[in-house]
Coordinates of C-alpha atoms and ligand atoms in Angstrom, one line a residue:
X1 CA 223.9 205.9 27.3
X2 CA 227.2 204.1 26.8
X3 CA 228.2 204.0 30.5
X4 CA 226.2 201.7 32.7
X5 CA 227.6 202.9 36.0
X6 CA 225.9 206.1 37.1
X7 CA 227.7 209.4 37.3
X8 CA 225.7 210.3 40.3
X9 CA 223.8 208.0 42.6
X10 CA 221.6 209.4 45.2
X11 CA 220.6 206.7 47.7
X12 CA 217.9 207.2 50.4
X13 CA 218.9 210.8 50.8
X14 CA 217.4 212.6 53.8
X15 CA 217.7 216.3 54.3
X16 CA 215.9 217.8 57.3
X17 CA 215.5 221.3 58.6
X18 CA 215.9 221.5 62.4
X19 CA 213.7 224.4 63.6
X20 CA 212.6 225.5 67.0
X21 CA 209.1 224.5 66.1
X22 CA 210.1 221.0 65.0
X23 CA 211.8 219.1 62.2
X24 CA 210.8 219.6 58.6
X25 CA 211.7 216.5 56.6
X26 CA 212.1 218.3 53.3
X27 CA 213.7 215.3 51.6
X28 CA 212.9 212.1 53.3
X29 CA 214.5 209.2 51.5
X30 CA 215.1 210.1 47.8
X31 CA 216.7 207.7 45.4
X32 CA 217.7 208.2 41.8
X33 CA 220.7 207.8 39.4
X34 CA 222.0 210.1 36.7
X35 CA 224.1 208.7 33.9
X36 CA 226.6 210.5 31.6
X37 CA 224.8 212.2 28.8
X38 CA 221.4 211.9 30.4
X39 CA 218.9 214.7 31.1
X40 CA 217.1 213.9 34.4
X41 CA 214.1 216.0 35.1
X42 CA 213.0 216.4 38.7
X43 CA 209.4 217.7 38.8
X44 CA 207.0 218.6 41.6
X45 CA 205.0 221.4 43.1
X46 CA 206.8 223.9 45.3
X47 CA 207.8 222.5 48.6
X48 CA 208.2 218.9 47.3
X49 CA 211.9 218.9 48.1
X50 CA 213.4 219.2 44.6
X51 CA 215.6 222.2 45.2
X52 CA 216.6 221.0 48.6
X53 CA 217.8 217.7 46.9
X54 CA 219.9 219.7 44.5
X55 CA 221.4 221.8 47.3
X56 CA 222.2 218.7 49.3
X57 CA 224.0 217.2 46.2
X58 CA 226.0 220.4 45.8
X59 CA 226.5 220.5 49.6
X60 CA 225.2 224.1 49.8
X61 CA 222.3 223.4 52.2
X62 CA 222.1 226.3 54.6
X63 CA 221.6 225.8 58.3
X64 CA 219.2 224.8 59.9
X65 CA 219.1 222.4 57.0
X66 CA 221.4 219.4 57.0
X67 CA 221.8 215.9 55.5
X68 CA 220.4 213.4 58.0
X69 CA 220.9 210.2 56.1
X70 CA 221.6 208.4 52.9
X71 CA 224.4 208.6 50.3
X72 CA 225.3 210.9 47.4
X73 CA 227.8 208.8 45.4
X74 CA 229.7 210.8 42.8
X75 CA 231.9 209.0 40.2
X76 CA 235.1 211.1 40.0
X77 CA 237.3 210.8 37.0
X78 CA 240.8 210.9 38.3
X79 CA 244.1 211.3 36.5
X80 CA 245.2 208.9 33.7
X81 CA 247.3 206.0 34.8
X82 CA 248.9 203.7 32.2
X83 CA 246.8 205.4 29.5
X84 CA 243.4 204.6 31.2
X85 CA 241.4 207.0 33.2
X86 CA 241.0 206.1 36.9
X87 CA 237.5 206.4 38.3
X88 CA 236.7 206.5 42.0
X89 CA 233.4 206.9 43.8
X90 CA 233.2 209.6 46.4
X91 CA 230.3 209.8 48.9
X92 CA 229.7 213.6 48.9
X93 CA 227.8 213.4 52.2
X94 CA 231.1 212.5 53.9
X95 CA 233.0 215.5 52.6
X96 CA 233.4 218.8 54.3
X97 CA 231.1 221.2 52.4
X98 CA 233.8 223.9 52.5
X99 CA 236.8 221.6 52.1
X100 CA 239.1 221.5 49.1
X101 CA 237.7 218.3 47.6
X102 CA 234.1 219.4 47.7
X103 CA 235.0 222.8 46.3
X104 CA 236.9 221.1 43.4
X105 CA 233.8 219.0 42.7
X106 CA 231.4 221.8 43.1
X107 CA 232.0 224.2 40.2
X108 CA 234.7 222.0 38.6
X109 CA 232.8 218.7 38.0
X110 CA 229.2 219.6 39.0
X111 CA 228.0 223.1 38.1
X112 CA 224.8 225.0 38.9
X113 CA 222.7 227.1 36.7
X114 CA 220.8 229.0 39.4
X115 CA 217.2 230.0 39.4
X116 CA 217.8 233.7 40.0
X117 CA 220.0 235.1 37.2
X118 CA 220.9 238.3 39.1
X119 CA 222.5 236.3 41.9
X120 CA 224.9 234.4 39.6
X121 CA 227.1 237.4 38.8
X122 CA 228.5 240.1 41.0
X123 CA 227.2 243.5 39.8
X124 CA 230.5 245.2 40.5
X125 CA 232.8 243.0 38.3
X126 CA 232.6 242.5 34.6
X127 CA 231.3 239.3 33.1
X128 CA 234.8 238.7 31.6
X129 CA 236.6 239.1 35.0
X130 CA 234.2 236.6 36.6
X131 CA 234.4 234.1 33.8
X132 CA 238.2 234.3 33.7
X133 CA 238.5 233.9 37.4
X134 CA 236.1 230.8 37.4
X135 CA 238.1 229.2 34.5
X136 CA 241.5 229.8 36.3
X137 CA 240.1 228.4 39.6
X138 CA 239.5 225.0 38.1
X139 CA 241.7 224.8 35.0
X140 CA 245.5 225.2 34.6
X141 CA 245.1 228.2 32.2
X142 CA 247.1 231.4 32.1
X143 CA 245.3 234.7 31.9
X144 CA 245.5 235.0 28.1
X145 CA 244.3 231.4 27.6
X146 CA 241.5 231.8 30.1
X147 CA 240.4 235.0 28.3
X148 CA 240.2 233.1 25.0
X149 CA 238.3 230.2 26.7
X150 CA 235.8 232.8 28.0
X151 CA 235.3 234.3 24.5
X152 CA 234.8 230.9 23.1
X153 CA 232.3 230.0 25.8
X154 CA 230.3 233.2 25.2
X155 CA 230.3 232.4 21.5
X156 CA 229.2 228.8 22.2
X157 CA 226.2 229.9 24.1
X158 CA 225.2 232.3 21.3
X159 CA 226.2 235.6 22.7
X160 CA 227.0 238.0 19.8
X161 CA 230.2 240.0 19.9
X162 CA 231.7 238.0 22.7
X163 CA 235.0 240.0 22.9
X164 CA 233.0 243.2 23.7
X165 CA 230.7 241.4 26.1
X166 CA 233.7 240.5 28.3
X167 CA 233.8 244.1 29.6
X168 CA 230.0 244.3 30.2
X169 CA 228.4 244.0 33.6
X170 CA 225.6 241.5 34.1
X171 CA 223.1 244.3 34.7
X172 CA 223.8 245.7 31.3
X173 CA 222.6 242.5 29.5
X174 CA 219.1 241.7 28.6
X175 CA 217.4 238.8 30.5
X176 CA 218.1 236.4 27.6
X177 CA 221.7 237.3 27.3
X178 CA 222.2 237.2 31.0
X179 CA 220.8 233.7 31.1
X180 CA 223.2 232.6 28.3
X181 CA 226.1 234.2 30.2
X182 CA 225.1 232.2 33.3
X183 CA 225.2 229.0 31.2
X184 CA 228.7 230.0 30.0
X185 CA 229.7 230.5 33.6
X186 CA 228.4 227.0 34.5
X187 CA 230.2 225.5 31.6
X188 CA 233.4 227.3 32.2
X189 CA 235.0 224.4 34.0
X190 CA 233.7 221.7 31.6
X191 CA 231.5 220.1 34.2
X192 CA 230.3 216.5 33.8
X193 CA 227.0 217.3 35.5
X194 CA 225.0 220.5 35.2
X195 CA 222.2 221.2 37.7
X196 CA 219.7 223.6 36.3
X197 CA 217.3 224.9 38.9
X198 CA 214.2 226.3 37.2
X199 CA 216.6 228.1 34.8
X200 CA 213.9 229.8 32.7
X201 CA 211.5 231.1 35.4
X202 CA 212.8 234.7 35.0
X203 CA 212.7 234.9 31.2
X204 CA 209.9 235.3 28.7
X205 CA 208.5 232.4 26.7
X206 CA 210.6 233.0 23.5
X207 CA 213.8 233.2 25.5
X208 CA 212.8 230.1 27.5
X209 CA 212.5 228.1 24.3
X210 CA 215.9 229.4 23.1
X211 CA 217.6 228.6 26.4
X212 CA 216.1 225.1 26.5
X213 CA 217.2 224.4 22.9
X214 CA 220.7 225.7 23.8
X215 CA 221.0 223.5 26.8
X216 CA 220.0 220.5 24.8
X217 CA 222.5 221.3 22.1
X218 CA 225.3 221.9 24.6
X219 CA 224.5 218.7 26.5
X220 CA 224.6 216.7 23.2
X221 CA 227.9 218.3 22.2
X222 CA 229.6 217.8 25.5
X223 CA 227.9 214.6 26.6
X224 CA 227.4 216.2 30.0
X225 CA 224.5 215.1 32.2
X226 CA 221.9 217.6 33.3
X227 CA 219.6 217.5 36.3
X228 CA 216.7 219.7 35.3
X229 CA 214.6 220.9 38.2
X230 CA 211.2 222.4 37.4
X231 CA 207.5 222.5 38.3
X232 CA 206.7 222.7 34.6
X233 CA 205.8 219.4 32.9
X234 CA 206.0 221.0 29.5
X235 CA 209.7 221.8 30.1
X236 CA 210.2 218.2 31.3
X237 CA 208.6 216.8 28.1
X238 CA 211.0 218.9 26.0
X239 CA 214.2 218.3 28.0
X240 CA 214.3 215.1 29.9
X241 CA 215.2 211.6 29.1
X242 CA 214.2 210.3 32.5
X243 CA 211.8 211.8 35.0
X244 CA 211.6 211.8 38.8
X245 CA 208.3 213.0 40.3
X246 CA 208.5 214.2 43.8
X247 CA 205.8 215.0 46.4
X248 CA 206.4 216.1 50.0
X249 CA 210.0 215.0 50.1
X250 CA 209.5 211.6 48.5
X251 CA 209.7 210.1 45.1
X252 CA 206.3 209.1 43.9
X253 CA 207.3 207.8 40.5
X254 CA 210.3 207.7 38.2
X255 CA 211.0 206.4 34.7
X256 CA 211.8 207.2 31.1
X257 CA 210.0 210.3 29.9
X258 CA 207.8 208.4 27.4
X259 CA 206.6 206.0 30.1
X260 CA 205.8 208.8 32.5
X261 CA 203.9 210.8 29.9
X262 CA 202.2 208.0 28.1
X263 CA 201.7 205.5 30.9
X264 CA 201.8 207.3 34.2
X265 CA 201.2 204.9 37.0
X266 CA 201.1 207.0 40.2
X267 CA 197.8 208.9 40.9
X268 CA 199.8 212.0 41.6
X269 CA 201.6 211.9 38.2
X270 CA 198.3 211.2 36.5
X271 CA 196.7 214.2 38.2
X272 CA 199.7 216.4 37.3
X273 CA 199.4 215.4 33.7
X274 CA 195.7 216.0 33.6
X275 CA 196.3 219.6 34.9
X276 CA 198.4 220.7 31.9
X277 CA 196.8 222.0 28.7
X278 CA 197.0 219.6 25.7
X279 CA 196.8 220.6 22.1
X280 CA 193.2 219.3 22.2
X281 CA 192.3 221.8 25.0
X282 CA 189.9 224.5 23.8
X283 CA 190.6 228.1 24.7
X284 CA 189.4 229.0 28.2
X285 CA 188.7 225.4 29.0
X286 CA 189.0 224.8 32.7
X287 CA 191.6 222.2 33.4
X288 CA 191.2 219.7 36.2
X289 CA 193.2 220.6 39.4
X290 CA 194.4 218.3 42.1
X291 CA 191.9 218.4 44.9
X292 CA 193.0 219.7 48.3
X293 CA 196.3 221.4 48.9
X294 CA 199.8 220.4 49.9
X295 CA 199.9 219.8 53.6
X296 CA 202.1 222.0 55.8
X297 CA 205.5 220.4 56.1
X298 CA 205.1 220.2 59.9
X299 CA 201.9 218.2 59.4
X300 CA 202.8 215.6 56.9
X301 CA 200.1 213.0 56.8
X302 CA 200.7 209.5 58.1
X303 CA 201.0 206.8 55.5
X304 CA 201.2 207.7 51.8
X305 CA 201.9 211.4 51.7
X306 CA 199.4 211.8 48.8
X307 CA 196.5 210.0 50.5
X308 CA 194.5 213.0 51.6
X309 CA 194.3 214.2 48.0
X310 CA 194.2 210.8 46.3
X311 CA 190.9 209.6 44.8
X312 CA 192.0 206.0 44.8
X313 CA 193.3 205.9 48.4
X314 CA 192.6 202.6 50.1
X315 CA 191.3 203.2 53.6
X316 CA 193.1 201.5 56.4
X317 CA 196.2 201.0 54.2
X318 CA 197.2 204.2 52.4
X319 CA 196.5 206.3 55.5
X320 CA 198.5 204.0 57.8
X321 CA 201.5 202.7 55.8
X322 CA 203.9 204.4 53.4
X323 CA 204.6 202.5 50.1
X324 CA 208.1 201.8 49.0
X325 CA 209.4 202.8 45.6
X326 CA 209.2 199.6 43.6
X327 CA 209.8 198.6 40.0
X328 CA 206.6 198.0 38.0
X329 CA 208.0 196.7 34.8
X330 CA 210.7 198.1 32.5
X331 CA 212.5 201.0 34.1
X332 CA 209.4 202.5 35.8
X333 CA 209.3 202.7 39.6
X334 CA 206.3 203.7 41.7
X335 CA 205.5 204.3 45.3
X336 CA 201.9 203.2 45.4
X337 CA 199.9 200.4 46.9
X338 CA 197.8 200.1 43.8
X339 CA 200.8 198.3 42.2
X340 CA 202.5 196.4 45.1
X341 CA 202.3 195.8 48.8
X342 CA 205.8 196.7 49.8
X343 CA 206.0 199.1 52.7
X344 CA 208.8 201.6 53.0
X345 CA 211.4 201.0 55.7
X346 CA 212.3 204.3 57.4
Ligands
SF4_401 FE1 196.8 206.8 46.4 FE2 197.2 204.9 48.1 FE3 198.7 205.0 45.9 FE4 199.0 206.8 47.8 S1 199.4 204.6 47.9 S2 198.9 207.2 45.7 S3 197.0 207.0 48.6 S4 196.5 204.7 46.0

């Protein structure tokens, strides 16, 4: 990482859903940074708030969801002045989600690789038409130039016969090719940050490995940052440089991937890691599971959100107070009273 100032800085982000039955605090004070060229993995079970965090960053949270606090600071690279590139920091929470500036950032500077491949393309327009339109929306390219960029992009993501594929419809492609076309679409505007939301859930294991390898190669070639959202720690181990572990809308632990995998501090991270098969596991060996289940979002426990399932919970402390996210040496940060006594301020 050459650049020390983050590309994206999410500070104490809160995204709540205001329902008739009450308020669901889907994301309740999440903090992390993403640097240029870094792959950040956000991991957690379903309902932990990882996808809501991503939607908040892109400002595509649907009602009754809304951002209720915090900052999303995006480092915009502006035009060149006197030969040097001007940078400015924009707080995305302050922008109109449908306004011109946010639309230019979303798609132009931050792009999404969605979870559901069929939703990424319109079935009634060809891949080529959609790619060319996306390119021309964010780049000053004529039709012929945009067509050539589209062909190059399809080639870059490993789609054979890219010229012919321009006239294909998304439903004519295999799952693997469609996934590659989606990545081409996300790259069409040369984004500085790619957000990949469980991008390999809909494909088989072989295609998954190919897609992950492709994303890693593209990221290295383009020095783009990636936020990789997944529930799969195996994918995190392959992809991420830095990991954020979420549970019930809060960050439990974050740190460099090696620290998280070799020296996990938080009892939740430790339990998650125990529950994945290792190369030493024997076939049909029963893996440990995390006791209990994730509480209903309306009934979040008081204190540390993990305390009802935590085997090391300290009675009278963990069930009463919520730990803050604190540094515990190096770049590792942990929300747990086993390591510090700092309480979270709401
Ligand atoms: Fe367990 Fe307490 Fe740490 Fe929460 S704060 S993870 S309950 S030890």
